[in-house]
Structures are given as C-alpha cells and as structure tokens.
Amino acid sequence: MGSFFRWLWEEVVGEAVLTVVACGALVGLALAFVWGWERSPGVTGSAGGVVLAFLGFAGWEVLRPGRAGRRGRLVGVAALAFCWAAAFLAYAFWSCGCL
C-alpha cells in the first residue's frame, strides 16, 4: 500500500511541476512577444512569420502522403519542431488553468 501512495504522490507532484513549467513557458513567450513588439514591431512580426512559416512547412511535411526518396535534415528538424510545438501547445492549453 505504501508503494501505491508513493507512486500517487510522484504523479501528483510531477503533474504539478509540468503544469507550472508549461504555464511559465507560455507566459514567458507572451512577455517576450510584448517586449519585442515594444522594441521593434517589424522585426517581431517578421520573426513570428518566419516561425509560423517554418512550422507550416513542417506540418505539411509531416501530414502529407509519403513519397519515395530520402528526406533532408531540414525536413527532419522541421518535423521534430512541429511535433514538439503541437505537443507543448496542446498540453499548455488543456492543463494550464491560467488561460
């Protein structure tokens, strides 16, 4: 019975830590965007556009039907970034009580 409570405690603490990290990262991204927008709206908008274009390219590469041939390193990095961003956003939006 003691091992069950230890496991339960570790799950609760682990989930709390992940939630705090996700909320903190989301707030940090929002603050970085606001700070950048105050400094230079053009650069901030351009950087956001480049990130969105990169993630859009990655989403296209991940979700389109496969074709024969070797994929390049950029596609692999883009696919990893897309999957990481999708998982992070899903976790942050669904588990963070600050939204």
Short mmCIF file of C-alpha atoms in Angstrom, two decimals:
data_model
loop_
_atom_site.label_atom_id
_atom_site.label_comp_id
_atom_site.label_asym_id
_atom_site.label_seq_id
_atom_site.Cartn_x
_atom_site.Cartn_y
_atom_site.Cartn_z
CA MET A 1 0.00 0.00 0.00
CA GLY A 2 2.90 2.34 0.71
CA SER A 3 4.27 2.00 -2.80
CA PHE A 4 0.89 2.98 -4.24
CA PHE A 5 0.82 6.20 -2.21
CA ARG A 6 4.41 6.94 -3.17
CA TRP A 7 3.52 6.44 -6.84
CA LEU A 8 0.39 8.61 -6.45
CA TRP A 9 2.40 11.37 -4.76
CA GLU A 10 5.03 11.28 -7.52
CA GLU A 11 2.30 11.54 -10.17
CA VAL A 12 0.63 14.49 -8.46
CA VAL A 13 3.91 16.34 -7.94
CA GLY A 14 5.10 15.54 -11.46
CA GLU A 15 1.86 16.80 -13.00
CA ALA A 16 2.04 19.98 -10.89
CA VAL A 17 5.63 20.62 -11.98
CA LEU A 18 4.76 20.07 -15.65
CA THR A 19 1.78 22.41 -15.37
CA VAL A 20 3.86 25.14 -13.75
CA VAL A 21 6.57 24.77 -16.41
CA ALA A 22 4.02 24.87 -19.24
CA CYS A 23 2.25 27.93 -17.82
CA GLY A 24 5.58 29.64 -17.18
CA ALA A 25 6.78 28.96 -20.71
CA LEU A 26 3.50 30.25 -22.15
CA VAL A 27 3.69 33.42 -20.07
CA GLY A 28 7.37 33.80 -20.99
CA LEU A 29 6.56 33.55 -24.70
CA ALA A 30 3.80 36.14 -24.33
CA LEU A 31 6.10 38.51 -22.43
CA ALA A 32 8.88 38.05 -24.99
CA PHE A 33 6.42 38.88 -27.77
CA VAL A 34 5.18 42.01 -25.98
CA TRP A 35 8.74 43.13 -25.20
CA GLY A 36 9.81 42.55 -28.79
CA TRP A 37 6.75 44.34 -30.14
CA GLU A 38 7.58 47.41 -28.00
CA ARG A 39 11.17 47.41 -29.28
CA SER A 40 10.56 46.73 -32.96
CA PRO A 41 7.17 45.63 -34.29
CA GLY A 42 8.59 44.88 -37.73
CA VAL A 43 11.27 42.53 -36.52
CA THR A 44 8.87 40.83 -34.09
CA GLY A 45 6.26 40.34 -36.78
CA SER A 46 8.86 39.07 -39.23
CA ALA A 47 10.31 36.64 -36.71
CA GLY A 48 6.82 35.38 -35.86
CA GLY A 49 6.08 34.98 -39.56
CA VAL A 50 9.28 33.01 -40.13
CA VAL A 51 8.49 30.71 -37.19
CA LEU A 52 4.92 30.18 -38.44
CA ALA A 53 6.15 29.53 -41.98
CA PHE A 54 8.71 27.01 -40.68
CA LEU A 55 6.08 25.23 -38.58
CA GLY A 56 3.65 25.32 -41.51
CA PHE A 57 6.27 23.72 -43.75
CA ALA A 58 6.88 21.13 -41.05
CA GLY A 59 3.17 20.41 -40.70
CA TRP A 60 2.91 19.95 -44.45
CA GLU A 61 5.85 17.56 -44.47
CA VAL A 62 4.52 15.57 -41.51
CA LEU A 63 0.91 15.29 -42.67
CA ARG A 64 1.25 14.87 -46.44
CA PRO A 65 1.37 11.42 -48.05
CA GLY A 66 4.83 9.91 -48.12
CA ARG A 67 6.89 9.73 -51.26
CA ALA A 68 9.87 7.65 -52.18
CA GLY A 69 13.30 9.07 -51.51
CA ARG A 70 15.38 10.36 -48.67
CA ARG A 71 14.18 13.32 -46.65
CA GLY A 72 16.68 16.02 -45.83
CA ARG A 73 17.89 17.23 -42.48
CA LEU A 74 15.77 20.38 -42.66
CA VAL A 75 12.64 18.28 -43.04
CA GLY A 76 13.62 16.17 -40.04
CA VAL A 77 14.32 19.21 -37.87
CA ALA A 78 11.10 20.86 -39.05
CA ALA A 79 9.06 17.74 -38.31
CA LEU A 80 10.58 17.46 -34.83
CA ALA A 81 9.91 21.15 -34.16
CA PHE A 82 6.32 20.82 -35.38
CA CYS A 83 5.59 17.78 -33.22
CA TRP A 84 7.22 19.39 -30.17
CA ALA A 85 5.30 22.66 -30.66
CA ALA A 86 2.00 20.82 -31.17
CA ALA A 87 2.50 18.70 -28.05
CA PHE A 88 3.58 21.73 -25.98
CA LEU A 89 0.65 23.86 -27.08
CA ALA A 90 -1.84 21.05 -26.53
CA TYR A 91 -0.50 20.38 -23.04
CA ALA A 92 -0.30 24.08 -22.14
CA PHE A 93 -3.80 24.92 -23.34
CA TRP A 94 -5.51 21.89 -21.84
CA SER A 95 -3.77 21.72 -18.48
CA CYS A 96 -2.88 25.33 -17.67
CA GLY A 97 -5.51 26.98 -15.51
CA CYS A 98 -4.18 30.44 -16.33
CA LEU A 99 -5.97 30.59 -19.72
#
